[in-house]
Coordinates of N, CA and C in Angstrom, one line a residue:
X1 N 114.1 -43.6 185.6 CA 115.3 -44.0 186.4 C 115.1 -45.5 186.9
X2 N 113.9 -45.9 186.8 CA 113.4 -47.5 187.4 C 114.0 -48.6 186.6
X3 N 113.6 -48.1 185.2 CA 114.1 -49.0 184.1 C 115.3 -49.5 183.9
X4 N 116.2 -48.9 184.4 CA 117.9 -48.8 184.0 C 118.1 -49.4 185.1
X5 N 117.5 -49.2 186.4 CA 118.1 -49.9 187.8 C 117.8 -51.8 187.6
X6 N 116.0 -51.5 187.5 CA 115.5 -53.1 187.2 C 116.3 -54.1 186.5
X7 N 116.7 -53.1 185.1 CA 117.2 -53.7 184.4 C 118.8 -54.3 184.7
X8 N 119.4 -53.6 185.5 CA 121.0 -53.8 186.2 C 120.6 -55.1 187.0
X9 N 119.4 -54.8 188.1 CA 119.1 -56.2 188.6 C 119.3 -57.6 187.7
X10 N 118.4 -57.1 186.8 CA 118.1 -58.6 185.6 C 119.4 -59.0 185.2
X11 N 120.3 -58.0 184.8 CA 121.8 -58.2 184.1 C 122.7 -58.9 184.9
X12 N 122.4 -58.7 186.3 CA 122.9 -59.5 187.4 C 122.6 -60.6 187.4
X13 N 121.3 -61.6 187.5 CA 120.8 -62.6 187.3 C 121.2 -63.3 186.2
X14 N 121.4 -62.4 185.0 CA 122.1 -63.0 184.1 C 123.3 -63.5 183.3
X15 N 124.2 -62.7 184.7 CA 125.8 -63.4 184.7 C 126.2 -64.3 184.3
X16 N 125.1 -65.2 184.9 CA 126.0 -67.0 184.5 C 125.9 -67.2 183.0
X17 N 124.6 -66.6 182.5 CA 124.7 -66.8 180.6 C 125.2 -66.2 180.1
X18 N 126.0 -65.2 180.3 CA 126.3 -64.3 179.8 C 128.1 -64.4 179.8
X19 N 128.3 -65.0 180.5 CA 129.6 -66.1 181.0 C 129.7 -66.4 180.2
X20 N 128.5 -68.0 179.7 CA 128.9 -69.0 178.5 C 128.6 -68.5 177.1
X21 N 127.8 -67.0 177.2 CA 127.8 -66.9 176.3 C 128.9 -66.2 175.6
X22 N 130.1 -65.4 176.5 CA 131.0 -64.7 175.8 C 132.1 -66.0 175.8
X23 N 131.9 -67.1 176.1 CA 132.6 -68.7 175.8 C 132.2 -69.4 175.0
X24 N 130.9 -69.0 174.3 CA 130.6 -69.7 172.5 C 129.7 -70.3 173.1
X25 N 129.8 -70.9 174.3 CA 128.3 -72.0 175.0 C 127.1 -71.9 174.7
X26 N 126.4 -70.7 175.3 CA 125.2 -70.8 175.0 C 124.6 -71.0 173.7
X27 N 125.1 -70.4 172.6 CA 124.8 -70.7 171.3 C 125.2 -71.5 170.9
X28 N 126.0 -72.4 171.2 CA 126.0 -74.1 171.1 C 125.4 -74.8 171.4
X29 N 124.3 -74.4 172.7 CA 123.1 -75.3 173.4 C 122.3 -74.7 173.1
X30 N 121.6 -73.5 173.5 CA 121.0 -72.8 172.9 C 120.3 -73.4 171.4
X31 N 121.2 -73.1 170.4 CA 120.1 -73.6 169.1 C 119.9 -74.5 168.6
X32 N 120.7 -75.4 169.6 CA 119.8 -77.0 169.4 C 118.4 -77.2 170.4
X33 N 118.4 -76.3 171.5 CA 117.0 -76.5 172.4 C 116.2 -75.6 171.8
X34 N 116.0 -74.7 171.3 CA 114.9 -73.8 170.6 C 114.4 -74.7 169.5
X35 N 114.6 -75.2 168.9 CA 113.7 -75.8 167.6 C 112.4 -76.5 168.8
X36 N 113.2 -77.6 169.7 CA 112.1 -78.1 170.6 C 111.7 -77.0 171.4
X37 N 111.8 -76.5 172.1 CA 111.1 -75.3 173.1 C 109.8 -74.4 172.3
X38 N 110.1 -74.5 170.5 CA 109.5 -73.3 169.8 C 108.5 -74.4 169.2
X39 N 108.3 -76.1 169.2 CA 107.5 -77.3 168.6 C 106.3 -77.4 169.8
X40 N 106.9 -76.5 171.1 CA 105.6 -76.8 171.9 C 105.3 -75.8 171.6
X41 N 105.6 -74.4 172.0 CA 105.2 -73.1 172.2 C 104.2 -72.6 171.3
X42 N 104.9 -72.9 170.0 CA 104.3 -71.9 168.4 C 102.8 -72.6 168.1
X43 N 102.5 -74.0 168.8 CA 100.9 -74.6 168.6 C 99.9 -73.6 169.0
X44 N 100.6 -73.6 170.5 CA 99.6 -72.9 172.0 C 99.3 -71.7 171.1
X45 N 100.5 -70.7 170.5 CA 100.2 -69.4 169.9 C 99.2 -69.7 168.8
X46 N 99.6 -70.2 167.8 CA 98.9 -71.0 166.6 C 97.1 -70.7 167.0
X47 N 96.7 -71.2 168.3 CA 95.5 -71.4 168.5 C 95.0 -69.8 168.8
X48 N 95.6 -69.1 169.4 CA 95.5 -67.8 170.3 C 95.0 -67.0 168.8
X49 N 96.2 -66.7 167.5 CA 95.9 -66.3 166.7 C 95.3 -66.9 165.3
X50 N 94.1 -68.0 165.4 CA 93.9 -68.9 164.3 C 93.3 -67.6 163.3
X51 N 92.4 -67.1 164.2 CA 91.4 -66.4 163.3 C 92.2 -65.0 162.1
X52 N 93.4 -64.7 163.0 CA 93.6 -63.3 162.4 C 94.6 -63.9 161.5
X53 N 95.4 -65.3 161.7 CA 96.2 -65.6 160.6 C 95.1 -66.7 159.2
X54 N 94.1 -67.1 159.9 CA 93.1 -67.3 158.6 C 92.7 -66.1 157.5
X55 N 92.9 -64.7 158.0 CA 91.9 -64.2 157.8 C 93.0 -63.3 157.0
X56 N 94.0 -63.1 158.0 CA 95.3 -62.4 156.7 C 95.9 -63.4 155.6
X57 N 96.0 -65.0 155.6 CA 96.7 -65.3 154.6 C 95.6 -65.8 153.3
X58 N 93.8 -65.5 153.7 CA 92.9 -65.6 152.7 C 93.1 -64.7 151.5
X59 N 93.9 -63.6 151.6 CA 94.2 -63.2 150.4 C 95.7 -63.5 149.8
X60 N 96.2 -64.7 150.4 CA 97.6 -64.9 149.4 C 97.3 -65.2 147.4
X61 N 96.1 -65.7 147.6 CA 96.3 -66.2 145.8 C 95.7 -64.6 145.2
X62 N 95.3 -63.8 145.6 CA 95.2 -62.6 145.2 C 96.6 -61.6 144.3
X63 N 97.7 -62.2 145.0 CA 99.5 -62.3 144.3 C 99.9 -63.4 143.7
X64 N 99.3 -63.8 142.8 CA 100.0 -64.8 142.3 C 99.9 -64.3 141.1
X65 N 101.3 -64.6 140.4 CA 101.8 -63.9 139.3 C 101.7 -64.4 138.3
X66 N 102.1 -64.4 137.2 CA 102.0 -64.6 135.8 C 102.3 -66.0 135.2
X67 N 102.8 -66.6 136.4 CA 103.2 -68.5 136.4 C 102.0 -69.0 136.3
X68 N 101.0 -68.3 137.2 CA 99.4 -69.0 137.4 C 99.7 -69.8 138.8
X69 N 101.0 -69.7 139.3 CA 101.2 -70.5 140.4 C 101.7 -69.6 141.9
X70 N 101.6 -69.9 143.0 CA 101.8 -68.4 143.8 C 103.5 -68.7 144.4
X71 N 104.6 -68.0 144.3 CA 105.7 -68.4 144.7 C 105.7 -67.6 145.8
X72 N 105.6 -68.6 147.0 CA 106.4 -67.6 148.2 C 107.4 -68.0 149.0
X73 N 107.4 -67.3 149.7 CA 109.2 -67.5 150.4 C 109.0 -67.0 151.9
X74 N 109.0 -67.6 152.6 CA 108.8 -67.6 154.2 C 110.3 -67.6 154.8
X75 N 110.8 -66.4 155.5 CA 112.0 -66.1 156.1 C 111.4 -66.3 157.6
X76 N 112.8 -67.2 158.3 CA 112.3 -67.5 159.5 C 110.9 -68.8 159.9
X77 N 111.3 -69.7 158.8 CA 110.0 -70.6 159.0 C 109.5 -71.3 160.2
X78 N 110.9 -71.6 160.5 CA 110.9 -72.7 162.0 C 110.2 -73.7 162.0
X79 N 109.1 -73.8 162.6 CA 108.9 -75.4 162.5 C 106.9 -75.5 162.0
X80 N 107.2 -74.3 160.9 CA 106.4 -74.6 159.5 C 105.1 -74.1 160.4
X81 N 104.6 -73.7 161.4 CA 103.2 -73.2 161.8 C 102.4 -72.7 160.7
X82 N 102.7 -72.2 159.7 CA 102.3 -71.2 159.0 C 101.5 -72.0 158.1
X83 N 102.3 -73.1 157.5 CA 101.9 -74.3 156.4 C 100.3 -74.5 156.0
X84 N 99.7 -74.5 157.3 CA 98.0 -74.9 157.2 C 97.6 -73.9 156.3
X85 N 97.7 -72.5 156.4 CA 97.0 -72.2 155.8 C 97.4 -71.1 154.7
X86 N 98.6 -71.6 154.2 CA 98.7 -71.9 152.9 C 98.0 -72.2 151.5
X87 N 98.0 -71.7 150.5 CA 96.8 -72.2 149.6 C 97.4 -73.7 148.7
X88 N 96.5 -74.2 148.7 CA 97.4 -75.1 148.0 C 97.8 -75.2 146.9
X89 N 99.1 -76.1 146.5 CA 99.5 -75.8 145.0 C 100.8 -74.6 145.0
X90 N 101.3 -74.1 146.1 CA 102.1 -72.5 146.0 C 102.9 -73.5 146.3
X91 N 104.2 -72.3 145.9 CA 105.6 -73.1 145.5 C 106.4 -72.1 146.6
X92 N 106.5 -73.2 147.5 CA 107.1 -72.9 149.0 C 108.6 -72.5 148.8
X93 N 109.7 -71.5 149.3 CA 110.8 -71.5 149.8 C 110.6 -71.1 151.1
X94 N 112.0 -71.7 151.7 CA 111.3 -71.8 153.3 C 112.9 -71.4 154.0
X95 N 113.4 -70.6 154.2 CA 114.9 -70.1 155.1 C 114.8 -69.8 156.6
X96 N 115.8 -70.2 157.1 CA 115.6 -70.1 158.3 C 117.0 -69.9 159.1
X97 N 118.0 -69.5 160.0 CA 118.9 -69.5 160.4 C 119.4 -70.5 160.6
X98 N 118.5 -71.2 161.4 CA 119.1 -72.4 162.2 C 118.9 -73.4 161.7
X99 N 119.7 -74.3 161.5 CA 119.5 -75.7 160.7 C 118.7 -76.8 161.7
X100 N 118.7 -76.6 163.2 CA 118.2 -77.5 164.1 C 117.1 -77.5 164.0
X101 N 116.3 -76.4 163.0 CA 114.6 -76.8 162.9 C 113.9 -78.0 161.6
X102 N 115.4 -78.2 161.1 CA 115.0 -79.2 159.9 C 114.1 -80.3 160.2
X103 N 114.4 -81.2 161.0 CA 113.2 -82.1 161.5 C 111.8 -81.6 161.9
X104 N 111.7 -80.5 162.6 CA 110.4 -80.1 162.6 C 109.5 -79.1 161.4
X105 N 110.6 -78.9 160.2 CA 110.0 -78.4 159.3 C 109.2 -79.7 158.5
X106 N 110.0 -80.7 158.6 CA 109.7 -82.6 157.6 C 108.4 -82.6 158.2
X107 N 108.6 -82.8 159.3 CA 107.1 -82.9 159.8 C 106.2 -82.1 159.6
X108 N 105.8 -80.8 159.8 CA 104.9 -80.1 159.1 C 104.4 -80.3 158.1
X109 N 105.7 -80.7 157.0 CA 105.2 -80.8 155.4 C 105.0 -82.3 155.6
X110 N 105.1 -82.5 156.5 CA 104.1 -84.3 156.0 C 102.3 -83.9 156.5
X111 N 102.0 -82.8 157.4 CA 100.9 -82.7 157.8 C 100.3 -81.8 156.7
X112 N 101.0 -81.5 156.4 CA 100.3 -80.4 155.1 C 100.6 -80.8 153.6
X113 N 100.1 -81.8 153.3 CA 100.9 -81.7 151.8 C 100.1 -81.4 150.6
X114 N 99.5 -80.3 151.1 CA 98.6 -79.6 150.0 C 99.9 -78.3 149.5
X115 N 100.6 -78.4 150.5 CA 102.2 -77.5 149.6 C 103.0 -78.1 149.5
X116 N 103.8 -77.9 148.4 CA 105.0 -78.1 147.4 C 106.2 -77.4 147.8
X117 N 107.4 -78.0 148.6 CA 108.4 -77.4 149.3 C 109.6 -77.3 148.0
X118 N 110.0 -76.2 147.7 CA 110.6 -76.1 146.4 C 112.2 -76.1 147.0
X119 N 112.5 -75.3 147.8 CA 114.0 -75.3 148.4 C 114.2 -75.1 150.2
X120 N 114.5 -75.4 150.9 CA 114.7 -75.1 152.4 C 116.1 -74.5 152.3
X121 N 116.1 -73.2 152.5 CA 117.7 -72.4 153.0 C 118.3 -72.2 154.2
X122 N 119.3 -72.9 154.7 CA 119.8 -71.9 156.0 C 120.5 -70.7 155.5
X123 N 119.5 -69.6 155.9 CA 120.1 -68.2 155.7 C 118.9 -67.4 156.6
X124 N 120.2 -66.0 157.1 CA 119.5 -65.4 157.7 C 118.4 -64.4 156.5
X125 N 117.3 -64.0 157.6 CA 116.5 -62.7 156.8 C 117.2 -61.5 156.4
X126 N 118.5 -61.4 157.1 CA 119.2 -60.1 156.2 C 120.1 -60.3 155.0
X127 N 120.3 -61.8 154.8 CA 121.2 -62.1 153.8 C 120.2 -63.5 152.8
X128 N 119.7 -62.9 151.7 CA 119.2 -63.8 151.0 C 119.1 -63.7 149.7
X129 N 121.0 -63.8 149.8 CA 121.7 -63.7 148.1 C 121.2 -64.9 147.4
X130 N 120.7 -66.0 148.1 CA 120.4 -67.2 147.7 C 119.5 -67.2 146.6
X131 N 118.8 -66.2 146.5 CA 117.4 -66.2 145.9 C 117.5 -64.6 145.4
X132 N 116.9 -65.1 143.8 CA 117.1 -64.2 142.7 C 116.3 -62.5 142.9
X133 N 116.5 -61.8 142.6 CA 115.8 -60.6 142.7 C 114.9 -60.6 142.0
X134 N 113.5 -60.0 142.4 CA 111.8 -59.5 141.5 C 111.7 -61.3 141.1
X135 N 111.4 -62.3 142.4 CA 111.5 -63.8 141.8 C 110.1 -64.9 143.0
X136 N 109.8 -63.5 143.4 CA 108.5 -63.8 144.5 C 107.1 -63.3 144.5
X137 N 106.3 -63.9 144.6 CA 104.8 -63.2 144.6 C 105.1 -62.8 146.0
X138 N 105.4 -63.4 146.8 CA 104.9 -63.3 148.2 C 106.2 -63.7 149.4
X139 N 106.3 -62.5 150.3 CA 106.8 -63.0 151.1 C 106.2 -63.4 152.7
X140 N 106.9 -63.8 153.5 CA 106.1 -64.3 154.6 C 107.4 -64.1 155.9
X141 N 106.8 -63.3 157.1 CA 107.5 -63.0 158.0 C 106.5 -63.6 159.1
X142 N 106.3 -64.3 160.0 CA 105.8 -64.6 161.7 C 106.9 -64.0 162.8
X143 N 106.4 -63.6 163.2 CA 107.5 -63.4 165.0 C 109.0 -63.8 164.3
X144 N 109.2 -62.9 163.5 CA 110.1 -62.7 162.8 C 111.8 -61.8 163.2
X145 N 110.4 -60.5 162.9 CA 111.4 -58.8 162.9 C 111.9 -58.9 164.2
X146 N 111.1 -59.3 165.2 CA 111.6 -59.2 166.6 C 113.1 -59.4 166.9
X147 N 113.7 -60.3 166.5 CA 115.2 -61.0 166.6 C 115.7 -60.8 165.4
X148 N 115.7 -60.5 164.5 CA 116.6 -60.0 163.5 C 117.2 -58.9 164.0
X149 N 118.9 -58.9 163.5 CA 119.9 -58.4 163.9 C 119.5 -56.6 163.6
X150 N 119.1 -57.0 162.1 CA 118.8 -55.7 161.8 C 117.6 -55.8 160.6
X151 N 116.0 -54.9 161.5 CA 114.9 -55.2 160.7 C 115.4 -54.3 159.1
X152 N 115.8 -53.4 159.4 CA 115.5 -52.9 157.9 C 116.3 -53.3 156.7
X153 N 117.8 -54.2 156.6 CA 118.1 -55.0 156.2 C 117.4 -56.2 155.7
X154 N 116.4 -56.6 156.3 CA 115.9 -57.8 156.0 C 114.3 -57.1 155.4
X155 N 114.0 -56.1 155.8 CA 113.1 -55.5 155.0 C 113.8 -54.6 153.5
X156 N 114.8 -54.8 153.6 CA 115.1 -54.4 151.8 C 115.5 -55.2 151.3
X157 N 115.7 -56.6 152.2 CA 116.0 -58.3 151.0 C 114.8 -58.1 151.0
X158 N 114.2 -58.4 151.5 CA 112.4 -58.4 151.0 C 111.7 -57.8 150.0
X159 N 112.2 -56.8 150.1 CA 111.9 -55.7 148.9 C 112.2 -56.1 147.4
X160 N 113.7 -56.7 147.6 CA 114.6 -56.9 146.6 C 114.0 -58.4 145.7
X161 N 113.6 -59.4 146.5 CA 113.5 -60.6 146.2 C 111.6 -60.5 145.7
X162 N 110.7 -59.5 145.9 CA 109.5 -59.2 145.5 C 109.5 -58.9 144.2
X163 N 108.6 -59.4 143.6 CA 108.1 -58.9 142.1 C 107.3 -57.5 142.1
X164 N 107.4 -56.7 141.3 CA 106.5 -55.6 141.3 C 105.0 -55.7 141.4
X165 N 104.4 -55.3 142.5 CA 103.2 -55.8 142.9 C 102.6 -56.8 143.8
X166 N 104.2 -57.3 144.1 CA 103.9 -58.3 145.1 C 103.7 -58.1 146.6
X167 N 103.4 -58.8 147.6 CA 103.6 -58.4 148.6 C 103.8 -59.2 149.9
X168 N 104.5 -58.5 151.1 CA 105.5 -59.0 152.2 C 103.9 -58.9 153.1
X169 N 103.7 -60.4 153.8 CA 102.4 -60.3 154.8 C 103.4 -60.7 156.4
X170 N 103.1 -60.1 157.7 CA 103.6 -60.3 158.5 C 102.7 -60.4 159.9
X171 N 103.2 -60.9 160.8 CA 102.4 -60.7 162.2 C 103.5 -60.8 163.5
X172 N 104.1 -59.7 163.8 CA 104.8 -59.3 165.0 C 104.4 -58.6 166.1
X173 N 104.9 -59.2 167.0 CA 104.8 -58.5 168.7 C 105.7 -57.7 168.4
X174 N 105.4 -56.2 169.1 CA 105.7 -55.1 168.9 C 106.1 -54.5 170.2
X175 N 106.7 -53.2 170.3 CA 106.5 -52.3 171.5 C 104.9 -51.3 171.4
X176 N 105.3 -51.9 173.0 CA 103.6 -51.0 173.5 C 103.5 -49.6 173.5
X177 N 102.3 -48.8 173.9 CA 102.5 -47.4 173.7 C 103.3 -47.1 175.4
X178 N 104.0 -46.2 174.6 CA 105.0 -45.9 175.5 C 104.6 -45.6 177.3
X179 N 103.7 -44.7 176.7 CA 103.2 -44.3 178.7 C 102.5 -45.8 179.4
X180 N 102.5 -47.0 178.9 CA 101.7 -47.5 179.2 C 102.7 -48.7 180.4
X181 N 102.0 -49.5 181.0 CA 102.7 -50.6 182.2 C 103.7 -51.4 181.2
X182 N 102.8 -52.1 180.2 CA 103.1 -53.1 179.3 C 104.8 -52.4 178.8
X183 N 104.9 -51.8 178.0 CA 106.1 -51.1 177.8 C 107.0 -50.9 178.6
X184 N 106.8 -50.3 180.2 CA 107.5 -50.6 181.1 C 108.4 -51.8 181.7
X185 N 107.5 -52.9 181.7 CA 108.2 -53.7 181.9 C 108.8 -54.4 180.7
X186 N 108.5 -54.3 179.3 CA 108.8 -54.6 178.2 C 110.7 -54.1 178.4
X187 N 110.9 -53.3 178.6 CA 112.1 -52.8 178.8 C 112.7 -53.5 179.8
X188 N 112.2 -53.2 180.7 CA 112.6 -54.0 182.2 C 112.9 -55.5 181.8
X189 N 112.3 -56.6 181.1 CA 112.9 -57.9 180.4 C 112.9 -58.0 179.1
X190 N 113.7 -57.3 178.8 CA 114.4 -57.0 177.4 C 115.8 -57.9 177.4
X191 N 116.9 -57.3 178.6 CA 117.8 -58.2 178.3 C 117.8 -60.3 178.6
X192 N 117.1 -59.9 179.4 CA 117.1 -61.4 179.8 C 116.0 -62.1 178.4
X193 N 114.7 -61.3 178.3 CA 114.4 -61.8 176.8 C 114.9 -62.2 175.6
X194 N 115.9 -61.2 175.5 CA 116.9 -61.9 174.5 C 117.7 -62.8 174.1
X195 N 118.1 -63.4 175.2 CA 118.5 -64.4 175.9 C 117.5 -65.5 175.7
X196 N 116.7 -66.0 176.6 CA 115.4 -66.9 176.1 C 114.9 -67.0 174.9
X197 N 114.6 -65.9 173.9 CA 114.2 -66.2 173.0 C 115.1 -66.0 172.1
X198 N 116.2 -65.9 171.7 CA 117.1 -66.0 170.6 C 117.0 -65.1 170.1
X199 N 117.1 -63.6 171.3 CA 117.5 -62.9 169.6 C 116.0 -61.8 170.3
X200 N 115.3 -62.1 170.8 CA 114.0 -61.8 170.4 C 114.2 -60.2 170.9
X201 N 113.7 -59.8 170.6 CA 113.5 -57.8 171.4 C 111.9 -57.5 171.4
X202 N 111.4 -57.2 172.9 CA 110.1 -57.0 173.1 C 109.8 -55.4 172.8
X203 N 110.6 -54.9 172.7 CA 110.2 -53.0 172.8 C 111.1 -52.9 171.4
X204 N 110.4 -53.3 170.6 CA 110.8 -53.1 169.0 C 109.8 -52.3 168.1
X205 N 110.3 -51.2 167.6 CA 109.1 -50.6 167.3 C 109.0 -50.8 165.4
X206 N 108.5 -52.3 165.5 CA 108.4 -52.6 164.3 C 107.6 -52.0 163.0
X207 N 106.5 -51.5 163.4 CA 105.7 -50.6 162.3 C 106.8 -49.2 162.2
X208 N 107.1 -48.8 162.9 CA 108.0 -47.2 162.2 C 109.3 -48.2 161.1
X209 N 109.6 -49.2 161.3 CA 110.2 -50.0 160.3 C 109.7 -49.9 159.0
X210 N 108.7 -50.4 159.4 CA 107.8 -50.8 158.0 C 107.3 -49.5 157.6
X211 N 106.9 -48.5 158.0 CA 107.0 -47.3 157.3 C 107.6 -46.0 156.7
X212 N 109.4 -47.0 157.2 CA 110.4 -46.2 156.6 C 110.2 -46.7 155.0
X213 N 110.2 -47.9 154.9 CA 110.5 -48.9 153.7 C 109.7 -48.5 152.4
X214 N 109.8 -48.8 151.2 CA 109.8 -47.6 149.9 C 108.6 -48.9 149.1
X215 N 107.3 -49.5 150.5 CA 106.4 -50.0 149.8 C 105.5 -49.0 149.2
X216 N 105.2 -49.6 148.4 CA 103.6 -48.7 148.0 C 102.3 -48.7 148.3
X217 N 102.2 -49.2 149.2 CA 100.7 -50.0 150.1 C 101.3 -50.8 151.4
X218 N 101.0 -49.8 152.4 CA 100.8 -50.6 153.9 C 99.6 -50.7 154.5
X219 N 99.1 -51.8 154.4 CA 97.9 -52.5 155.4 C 98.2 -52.7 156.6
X220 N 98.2 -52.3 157.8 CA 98.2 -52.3 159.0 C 97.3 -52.7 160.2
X221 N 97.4 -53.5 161.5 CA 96.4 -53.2 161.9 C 96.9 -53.1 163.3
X222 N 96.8 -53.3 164.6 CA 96.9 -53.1 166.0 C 96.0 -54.7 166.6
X223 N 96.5 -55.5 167.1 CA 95.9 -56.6 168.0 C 96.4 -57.0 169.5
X224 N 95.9 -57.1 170.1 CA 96.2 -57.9 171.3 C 96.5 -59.3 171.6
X225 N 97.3 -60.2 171.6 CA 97.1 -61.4 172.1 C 97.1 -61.8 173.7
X226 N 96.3 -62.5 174.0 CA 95.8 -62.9 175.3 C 96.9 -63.9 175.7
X227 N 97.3 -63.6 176.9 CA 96.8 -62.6 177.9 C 97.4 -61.4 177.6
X228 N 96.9 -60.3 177.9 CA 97.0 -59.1 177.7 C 97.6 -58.9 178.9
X229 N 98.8 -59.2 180.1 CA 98.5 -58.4 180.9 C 100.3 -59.0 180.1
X230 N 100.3 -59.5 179.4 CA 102.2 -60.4 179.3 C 102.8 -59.0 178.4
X231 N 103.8 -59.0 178.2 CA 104.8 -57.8 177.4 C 105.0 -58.4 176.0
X232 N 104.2 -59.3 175.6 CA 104.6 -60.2 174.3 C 103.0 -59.9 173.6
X233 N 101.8 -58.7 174.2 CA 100.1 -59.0 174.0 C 100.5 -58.3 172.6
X234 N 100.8 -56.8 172.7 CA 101.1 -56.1 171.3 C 101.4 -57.2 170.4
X235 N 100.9 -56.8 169.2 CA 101.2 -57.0 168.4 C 100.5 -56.2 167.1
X236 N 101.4 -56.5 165.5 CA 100.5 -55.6 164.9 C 100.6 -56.9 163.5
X237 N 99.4 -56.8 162.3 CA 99.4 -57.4 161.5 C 98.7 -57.0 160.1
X238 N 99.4 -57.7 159.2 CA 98.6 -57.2 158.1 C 99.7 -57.6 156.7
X239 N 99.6 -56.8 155.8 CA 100.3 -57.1 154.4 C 101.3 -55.7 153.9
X240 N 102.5 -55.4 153.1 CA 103.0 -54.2 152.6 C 102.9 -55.0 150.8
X241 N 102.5 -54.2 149.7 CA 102.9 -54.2 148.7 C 104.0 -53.3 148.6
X242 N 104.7 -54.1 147.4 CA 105.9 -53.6 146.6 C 105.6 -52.6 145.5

């Protein structure tokens, strides 16, 4: 009964955006300030998780397919964090909703130019008619699933756009185990979360997603990011083959 009241609190607080946002406003300001808000933020994270995103994307040339070259396709790129560690020589597609991350995608690929940017798409992760089916070694999801409209949509463009044997690598903040504080208040700033982060949903229970989906190999794991005591620490990572 806490949850539902707190939460009425927050929804109160949130009147005024919620105002401009049923007046088009907010998402008119809105997604021109996130590309900058997400150029400081996604570093700080960057550092928090160096070791577990070194250590998950060491096996990307392990899928490289019969080109001899690794084609992957990063949905949700934003402002290219991912790029470092990258293998070099892979034949980048890079989609993203919002076109306001264009300038900080340029940049990236000027710091990295051990990759080869083959096309940049504005398209969402649930619509990615743009790109041919069974035409990817590799797909690539970051703090992704969270704000997608609808994960399992975009986990069967994924599906669709993978070569047989390919595979979808990801690392999202998740919902916590339920009895726990963290999940408590996960719910409790859920609506106003959504709000700030574009979309984002903290009490998303993204692995029962990914184990609906008709991969044939899910690697999984369970992590914390520090600080642990925030509603954003869950998280879970790893790879799904096709």
């Amino acid at each position: 009964l806490l949850v539902p009241l707190l939460q009425r609190c927050v929804q109160l607080l949130l009147l005024p955006i919620q105002l401009l946002s049923c007046l088009g406003l907010w998402d008119l300001v809105y997604k021109r300030v996130f590309p900058y808000l997400m150029a400081k933020v996604a570093p700080a994270f960057n550092q928090k998780v160096y070791r577990q995103k070194q250590e998950l994307f060491s096996t990307l040339r392990d899928f490289t397919g019969p080109s001899g070259q690794l084609k992957l396709l990063e949905i949700g790129t934003g402002t290219g964090t991912n790029f470092q560690f990258y293998p070099a020589g892979c034949r980048l597609t890079c989609t993203d909703p919002n076109p306001n991350f264009s300038k900080f995608l340029l940049k990236s690929l000027s710091e990295n130019r051990h990759v080869k940017l083959e096309r940049s798409l504005v398209a969402a992760g649930e619509d990615l008619s743009q790109i041919q089916d069974s035409s990817m070694d590799v797909v690539v999801g970051t703090l992704v699933l969270c704000s997608v409209s609808s994960c399992s949509r975009v986990l069967r463009e994924v599906l669709r756009v993978l070569r047989l044997g390919g595979a979808f690598y990801f690392l999202e903040h998740v919902a916590a185990d339920h009895a726990s504080c963290t999940y408590f208040w996960q719910r409790v700033c859920d609506p106003l979360w959504k709000y700030l982060g574009d979309g984002c949903c903290l009490s998303r229970e993204t692995q029962e997603e990914l184990e609906k989906m008709n991969f044939s190999e899910l690697n999984l794991r369970s992590i914390r990011v520090a600080p642990h005591w925030t509603p954003t620490s869950p998280h879970i990572v790893g790879y799904a083959v096709k």
